Coordinates of C-alpha atoms and ligand atoms in Angstrom, one line a residue:
X1490 CA 49.4 46.6 6.1
X1491 CA 49.2 46.1 2.5
X1492 CA 46.5 44.8 0.9
X1493 CA 47.8 40.8 0.8
X1494 CA 48.3 41.3 4.4
X1495 CA 45.1 42.6 5.3
X1496 CA 43.4 40.0 2.7
X1497 CA 45.7 36.8 4.6
X1498 CA 46.0 38.3 8.0
X1499 CA 41.8 38.8 8.6
X1500 CA 39.9 36.6 4.8
X1501 CA 42.3 33.8 4.1
X1502 CA 41.8 30.2 6.2
X1503 CA 42.9 27.3 6.1
X1504 CA 40.7 24.7 4.4
X1505 CA 40.3 22.3 7.4
X1506 CA 39.0 25.2 9.4
X1507 CA 35.5 25.8 7.4
X1508 CA 33.1 23.4 8.1
X1509 CA 31.9 20.9 6.1
X1510 CA 27.9 20.8 4.8
X1511 CA 28.3 18.1 3.1
X1512 CA 28.3 14.5 4.8
X1513 CA 32.4 14.1 5.1
X1514 CA 32.9 11.4 2.5
X1515 CA 30.6 14.3 0.0
X1516 CA 33.4 15.7 -2.6
X1517 CA 34.4 18.9 -0.7
X1518 CA 32.5 22.3 -2.8
X1519 CA 35.4 24.4 -3.0
X1520 CA 38.0 22.5 -5.2
X1521 CA 39.8 26.4 -5.0
X1522 CA 39.5 29.0 -1.6
X1523 CA 40.9 32.3 -2.2
X1524 CA 44.3 32.9 -3.3
X1525 CA 44.4 32.5 -7.4
X1526 CA 42.7 34.3 -10.0
X1527 CA 39.7 32.3 -9.6
X1528 CA 38.2 30.5 -6.8
X1529 CA 36.3 27.1 -7.9
X1530 CA 33.4 25.7 -6.9
X1531 CA 32.1 22.2 -7.7
X1532 CA 28.2 21.9 -6.9
X1533 CA 27.0 18.4 -6.7
X1534 CA 25.1 16.1 -9.9
X1535 CA 21.6 17.0 -10.2
X1536 CA 21.8 20.2 -8.0
X1537 CA 21.7 23.8 -10.0
X1538 CA 24.1 26.6 -8.5
X1539 CA 21.4 29.6 -6.8
X1540 CA 24.1 32.5 -6.9
X1541 CA 22.4 36.7 -5.3
X1542 CA 24.4 39.3 -4.2
X1543 CA 23.9 42.2 -1.4
X1544 CA 25.5 45.3 -0.6
X1545 CA 25.5 47.1 2.5
X1546 CA 27.0 50.7 1.7
X1547 CA 28.0 53.3 5.0
X1548 CA 25.2 55.7 6.5
X1549 CA 23.0 54.1 3.8
X1550 CA 22.2 50.5 5.3
X1551 CA 24.0 51.7 8.4
X1552 CA 25.6 53.9 10.8
X1553 CA 28.8 55.0 10.9
X1554 CA 30.0 53.9 14.0
X1555 CA 28.4 50.5 13.9
X1556 CA 29.8 47.6 15.7
X1557 CA 31.6 46.1 12.9
X1558 CA 31.5 42.4 14.5
X1559 CA 27.5 42.7 13.8
X1560 CA 28.3 44.2 10.8
X1561 CA 29.9 41.4 9.5
X1562 CA 27.6 39.1 10.8
X1563 CA 24.7 41.2 8.7
X1564 CA 26.3 41.7 5.6
X1565 CA 27.3 37.8 5.2
X1566 CA 23.2 37.0 6.8
X1567 CA 21.1 39.7 4.4
X1568 CA 22.6 37.9 1.4
X1569 CA 22.0 34.2 3.1
X1570 CA 19.1 34.7 3.7
X1571 CA 18.5 35.3 0.0
X1572 CA 19.9 31.5 -0.7
X1573 CA 16.4 30.8 1.9
X1574 CA 14.1 31.9 -0.4
X1575 CA 14.8 30.1 -2.9
X1576 CA 15.6 26.9 -0.6
X1577 CA 19.1 26.8 -1.4
X1578 CA 21.8 25.9 0.2
X1579 CA 25.2 27.5 1.2
X1580 CA 27.8 26.3 -1.0
X1581 CA 30.2 29.3 -0.7
X1582 CA 30.9 33.5 -0.4
X1583 CA 32.8 35.9 -2.0
X1584 CA 33.6 39.1 -0.2
X1585 CA 34.0 43.1 -2.1
X1586 CA 34.9 44.7 0.5
X1587 CA 35.4 49.1 -0.1
X1588 CA 37.8 50.6 3.1
X1589 CA 38.5 53.7 4.0
X1590 CA 42.4 54.1 4.6
X1591 CA 41.7 55.1 8.8
X1592 CA 39.9 51.6 8.6
X1593 CA 42.7 49.3 6.6
X1594 CA 45.0 50.7 9.1
X1595 CA 42.9 49.8 12.5
X1596 CA 43.2 45.6 13.3
X1597 CA 40.8 45.5 16.2
X1598 CA 38.2 46.6 13.5
X1599 CA 38.9 44.9 10.8
X1600 CA 39.4 41.2 13.4
X1601 CA 36.0 41.9 14.6
X1602 CA 34.1 42.8 11.1
X1603 CA 36.4 39.4 10.1
X1604 CA 35.1 37.9 13.2
X1605 CA 31.6 38.1 12.8
X1606 CA 31.4 37.6 9.3
X1607 CA 33.2 34.0 9.2
X1608 CA 31.6 33.2 13.0
X1609 CA 27.9 33.0 10.8
X1610 CA 29.7 31.5 7.6
X1611 CA 30.9 28.7 9.7
X1612 CA 27.5 28.0 11.0
X1613 CA 25.9 27.6 7.8
X1614 CA 29.0 25.6 6.3
X1615 CA 29.3 29.0 4.0
X1616 CA 33.2 29.1 3.4
X1617 CA 34.9 32.4 1.9
X1618 CA 36.6 31.8 -1.5
X1619 CA 37.3 35.0 -2.8
X1620 CA 36.3 39.2 -2.6
X1621 CA 38.7 41.6 -3.7
X1622 CA 39.4 44.8 -1.3
X1623 CA 39.9 48.2 -2.7
X1624 CA 40.4 51.6 -0.6
X1625 CA 37.0 53.8 -0.9
X1626 CA 33.7 54.3 1.1
X1627 CA 32.9 52.2 3.4
X1628 CA 31.2 49.0 1.8
X1629 CA 30.5 45.6 1.9
X1630 CA 29.3 44.0 -1.1
X1631 CA 28.5 39.8 -0.4
X1632 CA 27.6 37.7 -3.0
X1633 CA 26.4 33.5 -2.3
X1634 CA 26.8 31.0 -4.2
X1635 CA 24.2 28.1 -3.4
X1636 CA 23.1 24.7 -4.3
X1637 CA 19.5 23.7 -4.9
X1638 CA 18.5 20.6 -6.5
X1639 CA 17.4 21.0 -9.9
X1640 CA 13.8 22.4 -10.1
X1641 CA 13.3 22.9 -7.0
X1642 CA 13.8 26.7 -6.5
X1643 CA 11.3 28.4 -4.1
X1644 CA 10.3 31.3 -6.9
X1645 CA 8.4 34.3 -6.0
X1646 CA 5.7 33.4 -9.6
X1647 CA 4.4 29.6 -8.1
X1648 CA 1.0 31.9 -5.7
X1649 CA -2.7 29.7 -6.5
X1650 CA -5.0 31.2 -5.4
X1651 CA -6.8 29.5 -2.0
X1652 CA -2.9 29.6 -0.8
X1653 CA -2.1 30.0 2.9
X1654 CA -0.3 33.0 3.3
X1655 CA 3.0 32.7 5.6
X1656 CA 5.6 34.5 7.7
X1657 CA 8.8 33.7 9.9
X1658 CA 9.4 34.6 12.9
X1659 CA 9.4 38.4 13.8
X1660 CA 8.6 41.6 12.1
X1661 CA 9.2 45.4 12.8
X1662 CA 11.5 44.9 15.3
X1663 CA 14.1 46.3 13.2
X1664 CA 12.7 49.4 11.9
X1665 CA 11.5 49.8 15.9
X1666 CA 15.2 49.5 16.7
X1667 CA 15.8 51.7 14.1
X1668 CA 13.6 54.6 14.9
X1669 CA 15.1 54.4 18.7
X1670 CA 18.3 55.4 17.3
X1671 CA 17.6 58.2 15.2
X1672 CA 15.7 59.2 18.2
X1673 CA 12.0 59.3 16.6
X1674 CA 11.0 57.7 20.3
X1675 CA 12.6 56.2 23.7
X1676 CA 11.8 52.8 23.9
X1677 CA 12.3 51.1 27.2
X1678 CA 15.7 49.1 27.6
X1679 CA 14.2 45.7 27.3
X1680 CA 12.7 46.7 24.4
X1681 CA 15.0 48.1 22.2
X1682 CA 18.0 45.7 23.5
X1683 CA 15.5 42.5 22.3
X1684 CA 14.4 44.8 18.7
X1685 CA 18.6 46.2 18.1
X1686 CA 19.9 42.1 18.1
X1687 CA 17.2 41.9 15.5
X1688 CA 18.1 44.7 12.9
X1689 CA 21.8 44.9 13.6
X1690 CA 21.7 40.6 13.8
X1691 CA 19.3 39.1 11.6
X1692 CA 19.6 35.2 11.5
X1693 CA 18.7 34.2 8.1
X1694 CA 16.5 31.2 7.4
X1695 CA 18.3 28.7 6.0
X1696 CA 17.4 25.6 7.6
X1697 CA 12.8 26.4 6.6
X1698 CA 13.9 27.7 3.5
X1699 CA 14.8 23.8 2.8
X1700 CA 12.2 22.4 4.9
X1701 CA 9.9 24.3 2.2
X1702 CA 10.7 22.7 -0.6
X1703 CA 8.3 20.8 -2.3
X1704 CA 6.2 22.2 0.3
X1705 CA 5.3 25.8 -0.4
X1706 CA 4.2 27.4 -3.6
X1707 CA 6.2 30.4 -3.5
X1708 CA 8.8 32.6 -1.2
X1709 CA 10.8 35.7 -1.1
X1710 CA 12.8 37.1 2.2
X1711 CA 11.5 40.2 3.9
X1712 CA 14.1 42.5 3.4
X1713 CA 12.1 45.7 2.7
X1714 CA 8.2 45.6 4.7
X1715 CA 6.0 42.5 4.4
X1716 CA 3.5 44.7 1.9
X1717 CA 6.7 45.7 -0.3
X1718 CA 7.5 41.9 -0.8
X1719 CA 4.9 40.3 -0.2
X1720 CA 3.6 42.2 -3.6
X1721 CA 7.2 41.0 -5.6
X1722 CA 5.0 37.5 -5.2
X1723 CA 1.6 38.8 -6.2
X1724 CA 3.1 40.5 -9.0
X1725 CA 5.2 37.7 -10.7
X1726 CA 2.5 35.0 -9.6
X1727 CA -0.8 37.7 -10.9
X1728 CA -2.6 36.8 -7.8
X1729 CA -3.4 38.7 -4.9
X1730 CA -3.4 38.3 -1.1
X1731 CA -5.6 39.3 2.3
X1732 CA -3.9 40.1 5.0
X1733 CA -5.4 39.2 8.8
X1734 CA -4.6 42.7 10.6
X1735 CA -5.0 40.8 13.9
X1736 CA -2.2 37.8 13.2
X1737 CA 0.1 40.6 11.5
X1738 CA -0.4 43.2 14.8
X1739 CA 1.1 39.6 16.9
X1740 CA 4.4 39.8 14.9
X1741 CA 6.3 42.3 16.4
X1742 CA 9.1 40.3 18.6
X1743 CA 9.0 43.4 21.6
X1744 CA 6.0 43.7 22.0
X1745 CA 6.2 41.7 24.7
X1746 CA 8.4 44.5 26.3
X1747 CA 6.1 47.4 25.8
X1748 CA 3.7 46.5 27.8
X1749 CA 3.0 49.9 29.8
X1750 CA 3.2 52.3 27.0
X1751 CA 0.3 51.6 25.4
X1752 CA -1.4 54.5 23.4
X1753 CA 2.4 55.4 22.7
X1754 CA 2.6 51.4 20.6
X1755 CA -0.7 50.2 20.0
X1756 CA -1.6 48.5 17.0
X1757 CA -2.0 51.9 14.7
X1758 CA 2.2 53.2 15.3
X1759 CA 3.3 49.4 15.6
X1760 CA 1.5 47.5 12.5
X1761 CA 3.3 50.0 9.8
X1762 CA 6.3 48.7 11.1
X1763 CA 5.9 45.2 10.2
X1764 CA 4.3 46.2 6.6
X1765 CA 6.8 48.3 5.8
X1766 CA 9.6 48.8 8.1
X1767 CA 11.4 46.3 6.5
X1768 CA 15.0 44.5 7.6
X1769 CA 13.8 41.7 9.6
X1770 CA 14.9 38.6 6.7
X1771 CA 11.9 36.5 7.9
X1772 CA 10.8 34.6 4.8
X1773 CA 6.8 35.1 3.6
X1774 CA 5.8 31.9 1.6
X1775 CA 3.0 30.9 0.5
X1776 CA 1.5 26.9 0.4
X1777 CA -2.5 25.2 -0.8
X1778 CA -4.6 24.7 3.3
X1779 CA -4.1 21.1 2.3
X1780 CA 0.0 21.3 3.1
X1781 CA -0.9 23.1 6.8
X1782 CA 0.0 20.0 8.9
X1783 CA 3.6 19.8 6.1
X1784 CA 3.6 23.2 6.6
X1785 CA 4.8 23.0 10.6
X1786 CA 6.1 19.9 10.3
X1787 CA 9.1 21.8 8.1
X1788 CA 9.5 25.0 11.0
X1789 CA 9.7 22.2 13.8
X1790 CA 12.2 20.1 11.3
X1791 CA 13.5 24.1 11.3
X1792 CA 13.2 24.9 14.8
X1793 CA 11.9 28.2 13.4
X1794 CA 8.7 29.4 13.8
X1795 CA 5.8 30.3 11.4
X1796 CA 2.5 32.0 11.2
X1797 CA -0.2 32.2 8.7
X1798 CA -1.7 35.4 8.2
X1799 CA -3.8 35.7 5.1
X1800 CA -4.6 33.6 2.0
X1801 CA -3.6 34.1 -2.0
X1802 CA -7.0 35.3 -3.9
X1803 CA -8.0 35.7 -7.7
X1804 CA -8.7 39.6 -6.9
X1805 CA -5.2 41.6 -7.8
X1806 CA -3.9 43.8 -4.8
X1807 CA -3.0 43.2 -1.1
X1808 CA -5.5 43.9 1.5
X1809 CA -5.9 43.6 5.1
X1810 CA -9.1 42.6 7.2
X1811 CA -9.8 44.1 10.8
X1812 CA -11.3 42.3 12.9
X1813 CA -15.0 43.5 11.8
X1814 CA -14.1 41.8 8.1
X1815 CA -13.6 45.2 6.7
X1816 CA -11.1 45.7 4.0
X1817 CA -8.7 47.9 3.8
X1818 CA -6.2 48.4 0.7
X1819 CA -2.8 48.1 1.6
X1820 CA -0.6 50.2 -1.2
X1821 CA 2.4 46.8 -2.3
X1822 CA 4.5 49.2 -2.2
X1823 CA 8.6 47.7 -1.5
X1824 CA 11.7 50.3 -0.4
X1825 CA 13.1 52.1 -3.0
X1826 CA 16.5 53.5 -2.9
X1827 CA 15.7 56.1 -5.8
X1828 CA 12.1 57.1 -4.7
X1829 CA 12.1 60.5 -3.4
Ligands
LIG212 P1 43.0 40.1 -9.1 O1 43.8 40.7 -8.6 O2 43.4 38.7 -9.4 O3 41.9 40.4 -8.7 P2 43.4 40.3 -5.9 O4 44.8 40.3 -6.0 O5 43.1 41.5 -5.8 O6 43.4 39.2 -6.8 O7 43.1 39.5 -4.8 C1 43.8 38.2 -4.6 C2 43.2 36.8 -3.8 O8 42.4 37.1 -2.6 C3 42.0 36.6 -4.7 O9 42.0 35.2 -4.5 C4 41.0 37.1 -4.4 O10 39.7 36.4 -4.4 C5 41.1 37.0 -3.0 N1 41.0 38.9 -2.0 C6 40.6 40.0 -2.2 N2 39.9 40.2 -1.3 C7 39.5 39.5 -0.7 C8 38.2 40.1 0.6 N3 38.3 41.1 1.2 N4 38.2 38.8 1.1 C9 38.1 37.2 0.8 N5 38.6 37.3 -0.8 C10 39.9 38.3 -1.2
LIG213 MG1 41.4 42.6 -7.3

């Protein structure tokens, strides 16, 4: 199969097959899709373009034998998560794909990869409008384009002293699954299934991101662990934060399946997964206490649970407060591919 056959067969689809987010009478934001030298996008009047790129590399971000449908899903999900964190809605995406020759010949594998990616793209009205395809070590690099009303993007630098610190969904499960898959420990089958779904098929919180526009003071998506990513907000906003240990510990979803393993998976073991595990793709955001009802209403509109886990303070750094009120400093350090 030639490079062009491959694109035609697996990635190019008729415009009619791509669902539209905007009302049917609104102009299509994609003026030109796959096939020319450039795609042409037209954001709605008054909107800023939000652009983000994220790359997945075999052996670094996923195992060589990863399920191709899950891989396609995750490659786009991690990018959509960045749009969500900015409160942007998706317009389109591009895919730069490096494929080992044996994968380029494997039609079942390619079909599953494209299927996983395009199914999530459809769910969020984010058509694939271009890309590049080359031979090389398996790498998926997606760029997403979104739009957000000018001046209303959620940013990292807006947190204010006194804000509540919130997170969406659950945290730590992806790291729990990774540990089990790497053979660090064994998990009961139901716990592994629940955690693995979070690792392999993360849910970008797009509805929550747009619902929080005008409510949240700052936001970030949690790709590298709660402590490190909240640390980015703190640094950009020149503030500190205190997290309540008990509420943080409650965040791990697979905990529900870990009864009977107490001692092996208690807070001492699970808290680090929540704080530094990463790959969760939830949103961490701050909002003033006066907006608590508005945050809950936004969460309900977005059908996404949110938990208030702490507070923004003037004192720099990140702290964890235990049940006795003792404060322990947390290293607000994110995962670093080049750290030794
Ligand atoms: P060029 O030579 O201008 O770089 P290509 O021949 O690489 O263009 O690609 C032809 C068309 O197919 C372009 O519109 C490009 O955006 C699209 N394309 C290439 N690879 C992919 C891919 N993996 N997914 C989606 N579209 C792709
Ligand atoms: Mg090219």
